[in-house]
Coordinates of C-alpha atoms in Angstrom, one line a residue:
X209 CA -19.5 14.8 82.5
X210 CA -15.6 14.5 82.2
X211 CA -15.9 10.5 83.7
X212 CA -18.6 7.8 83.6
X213 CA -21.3 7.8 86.1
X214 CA -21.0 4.2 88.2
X215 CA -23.8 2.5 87.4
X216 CA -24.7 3.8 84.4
X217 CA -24.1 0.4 81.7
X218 CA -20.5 0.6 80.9
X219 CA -19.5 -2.6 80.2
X220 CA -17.8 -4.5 83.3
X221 CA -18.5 -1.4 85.4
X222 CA -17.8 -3.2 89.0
X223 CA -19.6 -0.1 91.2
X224 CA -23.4 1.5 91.0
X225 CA -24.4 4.7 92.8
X226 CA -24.2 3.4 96.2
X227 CA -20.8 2.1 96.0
X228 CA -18.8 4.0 99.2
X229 CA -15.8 6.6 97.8
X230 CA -12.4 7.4 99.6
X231 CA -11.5 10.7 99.5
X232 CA -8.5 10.5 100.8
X233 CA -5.6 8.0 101.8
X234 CA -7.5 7.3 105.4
X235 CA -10.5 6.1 103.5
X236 CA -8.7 4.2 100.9
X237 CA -6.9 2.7 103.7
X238 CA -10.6 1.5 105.3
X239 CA -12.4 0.9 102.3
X240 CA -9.8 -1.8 101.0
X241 CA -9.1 -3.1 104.4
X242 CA -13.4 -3.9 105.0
X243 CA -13.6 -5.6 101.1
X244 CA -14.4 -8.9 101.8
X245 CA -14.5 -9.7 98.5
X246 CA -12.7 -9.2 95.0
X247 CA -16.4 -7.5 93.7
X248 CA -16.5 -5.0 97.0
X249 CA -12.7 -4.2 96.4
X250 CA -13.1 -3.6 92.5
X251 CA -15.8 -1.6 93.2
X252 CA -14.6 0.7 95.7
X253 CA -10.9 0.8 93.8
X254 CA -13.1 2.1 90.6
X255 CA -14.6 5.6 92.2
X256 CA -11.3 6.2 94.4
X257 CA -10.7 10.2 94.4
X258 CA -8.2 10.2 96.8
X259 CA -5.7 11.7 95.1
X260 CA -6.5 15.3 93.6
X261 CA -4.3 15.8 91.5
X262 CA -4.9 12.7 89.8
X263 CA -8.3 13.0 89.9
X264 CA -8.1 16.1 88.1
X265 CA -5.8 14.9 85.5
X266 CA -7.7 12.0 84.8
X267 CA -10.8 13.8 84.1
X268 CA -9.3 16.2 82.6
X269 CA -7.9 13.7 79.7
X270 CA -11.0 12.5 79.5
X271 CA -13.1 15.7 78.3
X272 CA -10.2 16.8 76.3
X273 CA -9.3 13.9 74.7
X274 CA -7.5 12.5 72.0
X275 CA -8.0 13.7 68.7
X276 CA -8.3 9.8 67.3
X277 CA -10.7 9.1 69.7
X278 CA -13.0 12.7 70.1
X279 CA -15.7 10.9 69.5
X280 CA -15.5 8.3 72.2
X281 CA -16.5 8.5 75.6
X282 CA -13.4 7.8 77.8
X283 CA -13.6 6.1 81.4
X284 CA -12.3 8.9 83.2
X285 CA -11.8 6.7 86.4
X286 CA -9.6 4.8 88.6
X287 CA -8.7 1.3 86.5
X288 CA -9.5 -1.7 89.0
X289 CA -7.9 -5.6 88.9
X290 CA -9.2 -7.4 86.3
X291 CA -9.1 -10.8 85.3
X292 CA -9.9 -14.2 87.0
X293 CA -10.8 -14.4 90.1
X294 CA -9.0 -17.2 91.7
X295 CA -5.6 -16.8 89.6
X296 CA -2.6 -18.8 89.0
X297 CA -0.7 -15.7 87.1
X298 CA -1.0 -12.4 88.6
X299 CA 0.5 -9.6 86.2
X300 CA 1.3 -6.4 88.4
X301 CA 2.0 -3.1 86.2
X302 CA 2.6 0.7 87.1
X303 CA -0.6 2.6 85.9
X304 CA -3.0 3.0 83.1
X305 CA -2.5 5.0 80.5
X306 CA -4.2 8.1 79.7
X307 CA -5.7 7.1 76.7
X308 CA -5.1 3.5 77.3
X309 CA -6.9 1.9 80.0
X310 CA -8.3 5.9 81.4
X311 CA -10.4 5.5 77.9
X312 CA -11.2 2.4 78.0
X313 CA -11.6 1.4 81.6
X314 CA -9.6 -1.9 81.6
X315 CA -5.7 -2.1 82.3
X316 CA -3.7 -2.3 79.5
X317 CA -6.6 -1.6 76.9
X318 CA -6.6 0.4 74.0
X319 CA -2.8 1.2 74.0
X320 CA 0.3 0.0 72.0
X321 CA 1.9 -1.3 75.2
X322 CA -1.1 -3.1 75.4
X323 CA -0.9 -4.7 72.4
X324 CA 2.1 -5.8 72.7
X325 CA 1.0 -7.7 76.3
X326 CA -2.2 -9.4 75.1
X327 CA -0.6 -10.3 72.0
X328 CA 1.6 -12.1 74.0
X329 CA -0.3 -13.4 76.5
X330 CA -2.7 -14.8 73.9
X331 CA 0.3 -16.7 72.2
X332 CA 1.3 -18.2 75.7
X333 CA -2.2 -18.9 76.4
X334 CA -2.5 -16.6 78.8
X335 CA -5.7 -14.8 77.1
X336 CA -8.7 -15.8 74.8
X337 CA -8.0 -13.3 72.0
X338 CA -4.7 -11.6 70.9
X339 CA -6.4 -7.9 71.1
X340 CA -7.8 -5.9 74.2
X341 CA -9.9 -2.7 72.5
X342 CA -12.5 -1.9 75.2
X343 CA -14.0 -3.0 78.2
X344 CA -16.7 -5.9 76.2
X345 CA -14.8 -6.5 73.7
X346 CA -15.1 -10.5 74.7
X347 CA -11.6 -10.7 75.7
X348 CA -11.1 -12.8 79.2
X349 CA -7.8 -13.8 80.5
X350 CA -7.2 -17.7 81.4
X351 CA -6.0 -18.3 84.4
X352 CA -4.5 -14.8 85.1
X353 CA -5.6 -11.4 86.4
X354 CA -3.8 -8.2 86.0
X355 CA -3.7 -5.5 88.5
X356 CA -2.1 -1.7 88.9
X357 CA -0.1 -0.2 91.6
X358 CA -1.5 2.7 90.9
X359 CA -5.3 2.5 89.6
X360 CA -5.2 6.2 87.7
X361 CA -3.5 8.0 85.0
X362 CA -1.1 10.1 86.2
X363 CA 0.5 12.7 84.2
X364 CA 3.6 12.0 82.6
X365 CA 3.2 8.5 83.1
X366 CA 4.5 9.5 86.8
X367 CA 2.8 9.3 90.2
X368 CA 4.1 11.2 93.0
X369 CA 5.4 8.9 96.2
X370 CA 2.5 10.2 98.0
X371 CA 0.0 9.3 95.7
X372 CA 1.7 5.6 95.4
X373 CA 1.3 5.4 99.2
X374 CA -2.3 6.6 99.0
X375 CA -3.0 3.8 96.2
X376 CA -1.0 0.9 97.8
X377 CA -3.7 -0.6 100.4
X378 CA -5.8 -1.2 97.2
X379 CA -2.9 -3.4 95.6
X380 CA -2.4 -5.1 99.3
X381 CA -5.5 -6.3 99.9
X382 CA -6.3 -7.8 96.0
X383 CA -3.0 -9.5 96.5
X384 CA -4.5 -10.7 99.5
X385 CA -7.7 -11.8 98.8
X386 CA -5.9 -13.8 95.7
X387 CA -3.2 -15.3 97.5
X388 CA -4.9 -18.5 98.3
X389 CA -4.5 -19.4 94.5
X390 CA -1.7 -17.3 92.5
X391 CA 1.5 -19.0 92.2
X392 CA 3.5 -17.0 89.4
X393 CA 3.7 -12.8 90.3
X394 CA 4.8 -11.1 87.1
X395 CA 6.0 -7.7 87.6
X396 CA 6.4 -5.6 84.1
X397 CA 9.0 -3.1 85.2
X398 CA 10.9 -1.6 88.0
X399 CA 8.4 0.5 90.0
X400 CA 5.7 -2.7 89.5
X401 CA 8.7 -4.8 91.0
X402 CA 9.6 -2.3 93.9
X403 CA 5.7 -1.9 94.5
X404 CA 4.4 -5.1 94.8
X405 CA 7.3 -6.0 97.4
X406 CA 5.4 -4.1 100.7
X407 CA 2.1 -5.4 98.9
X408 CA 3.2 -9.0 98.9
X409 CA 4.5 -8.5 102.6
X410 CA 1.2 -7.1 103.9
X411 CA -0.5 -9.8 102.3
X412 CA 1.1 -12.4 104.6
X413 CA 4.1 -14.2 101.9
X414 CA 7.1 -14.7 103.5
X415 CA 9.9 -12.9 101.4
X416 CA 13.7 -12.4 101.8
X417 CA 14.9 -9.8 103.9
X418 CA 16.0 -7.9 101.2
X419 CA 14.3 -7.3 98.0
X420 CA 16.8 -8.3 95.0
X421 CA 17.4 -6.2 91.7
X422 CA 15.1 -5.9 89.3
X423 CA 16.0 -7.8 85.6
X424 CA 14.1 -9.1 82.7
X425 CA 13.7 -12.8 83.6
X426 CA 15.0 -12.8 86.9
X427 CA 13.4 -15.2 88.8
X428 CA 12.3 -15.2 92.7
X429 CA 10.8 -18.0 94.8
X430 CA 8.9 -17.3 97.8
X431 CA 6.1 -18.2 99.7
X432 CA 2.4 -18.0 101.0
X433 CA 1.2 -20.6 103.3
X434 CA 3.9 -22.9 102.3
X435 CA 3.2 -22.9 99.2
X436 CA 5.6 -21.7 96.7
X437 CA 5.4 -18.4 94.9
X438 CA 8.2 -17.7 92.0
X439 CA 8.2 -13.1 91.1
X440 CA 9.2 -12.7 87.6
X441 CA 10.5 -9.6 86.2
X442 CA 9.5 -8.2 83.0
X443 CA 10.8 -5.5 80.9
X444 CA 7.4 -3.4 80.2
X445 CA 6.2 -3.4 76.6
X446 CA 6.2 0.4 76.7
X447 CA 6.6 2.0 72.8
X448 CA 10.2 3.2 73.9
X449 CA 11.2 -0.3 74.8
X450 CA 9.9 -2.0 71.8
X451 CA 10.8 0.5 69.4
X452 CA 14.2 0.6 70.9
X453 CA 14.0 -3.3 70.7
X454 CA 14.8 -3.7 74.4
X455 CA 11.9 -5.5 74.3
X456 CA 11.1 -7.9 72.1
X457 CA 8.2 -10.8 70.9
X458 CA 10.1 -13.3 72.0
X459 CA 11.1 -12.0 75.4
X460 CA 7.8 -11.5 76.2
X461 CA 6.5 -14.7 75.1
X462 CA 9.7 -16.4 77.0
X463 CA 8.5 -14.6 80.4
X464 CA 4.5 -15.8 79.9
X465 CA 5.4 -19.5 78.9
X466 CA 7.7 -19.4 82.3
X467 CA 5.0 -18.5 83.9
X468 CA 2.5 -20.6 82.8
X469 CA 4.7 -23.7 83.7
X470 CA 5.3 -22.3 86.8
X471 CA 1.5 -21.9 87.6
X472 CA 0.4 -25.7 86.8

């Protein structure tokens, strides 16, 4: 078995046997729009084989493996929203990684970019511990919840505009059903930045006309039932920006302090 059954004890695991599948971008677009609730939307996001290719890539990955890790089962599935359930900080990235969060079954898991986040998020006290390693490792975020616009693996680190369409009515209707409490969006990169803009509009905030440049620590504010909403953009902690140094510690932990002022 190149992924893990639903249902079968992996830690977290949000769907069991009976949880319904989209095959394709019409059923993705159903299944997300007839959630009712963050559990029913997790769920369903979590057995998503709508796209093929990444579908096969994914599972692929996860037979073949990493040699560190040929002893580990891997996830093998689409990566659904985690976190808190009635946020203040939502954290919107582009994908999981293949060994990251495809191994592990929890966004930004089990990676180096991940290690840089949670480290940093655990400074700003954003998370309980400084690590993420796998899915019941006793790590919970505070106040937060992170979520992908795309929910698998793709190869190359690169999804195909189709497949980003097929995935984007999951990342609508989680921003939806969370919108009643989030009041920071942090966007870590240019595609989660360009992404989440449609998302944000579907899910009812009102946003300028025109969606402004993407920049590390560029601030937005906008709105959701009159409420305020500030978008932050973050450069992602991906190995070539930190190695390069474009990213750094302390821009990270600058962008997660921000937004945990923001969110009081």
């Amino acid at each position: 078995m190149s992924f893990v059954p639903p249902g079968t004890g992996w830690p977290g695991d949000p769907a069991d046997a009976g949880t319904p599948v989209a095959r394709d971008p019409a059923g993705v677009r159903d299944l997300a729009a007839s959630s009712g609730t963050l559990a029913e939307l997790t769920a369903r996001q979590s057995v998503c084989r709508a796209c093929p290719r990444l579908v096969a890539w994914r599972e692929e990955v996860a037979e073949v493996k990493r040699r560190a890790f040929a002893e580990e089962t891997y996830w093998g599935r689409p990566v659904p929203g985690w976190g808190e359930e009635r946020p203040r900080v939502l954290v919107v990235g582009l994908a999981p990684a293949a060994h990251g969060g495809n191994r592990t079954g929890r966004i930004f898991t089990g990676d180096r970019s991940g290690d840089w986040l949670f480290a940093s998020l655990h400074r700003t006290g954003l998370a309980a511990r400084a690590t993420s390693t796998h899915a019941g490792d006793g790590q919970k975020l505070i106040g937060a919840r992170m979520v992908a616009s795309v929910r698998c693996a793709p190869p190359a680190n690169k999804p195909l505009p189709e497949e980003k369409a097929a995935c984007h009515p999951w990342l609508a209707r989680e921003l939806t059903l969370v919108a009643a409490d989030v009041r920071v969006v942090v966007a870590l990169g240019g595609y989660a930045w360009q992404a989440m803009w449609p998302a944000l509009k579907e899910a009812g905030y009102a946003l300028p006309r025109s969606r402004p440049p993407f920049g590390h620590g560029v601030e937005l504010t906008v709105s959701y039932g009159g409420a305020p909403v500030t978008l932050l953009g973050c450069y992602h902690p991906s190995q070539q920006n930190t190695f390069t140094g474009r990213v750094t510690a302390e821009m990270l932990d600058a962008v997660f302090l921000r937004a945990g002022e923001l969110a009081v």
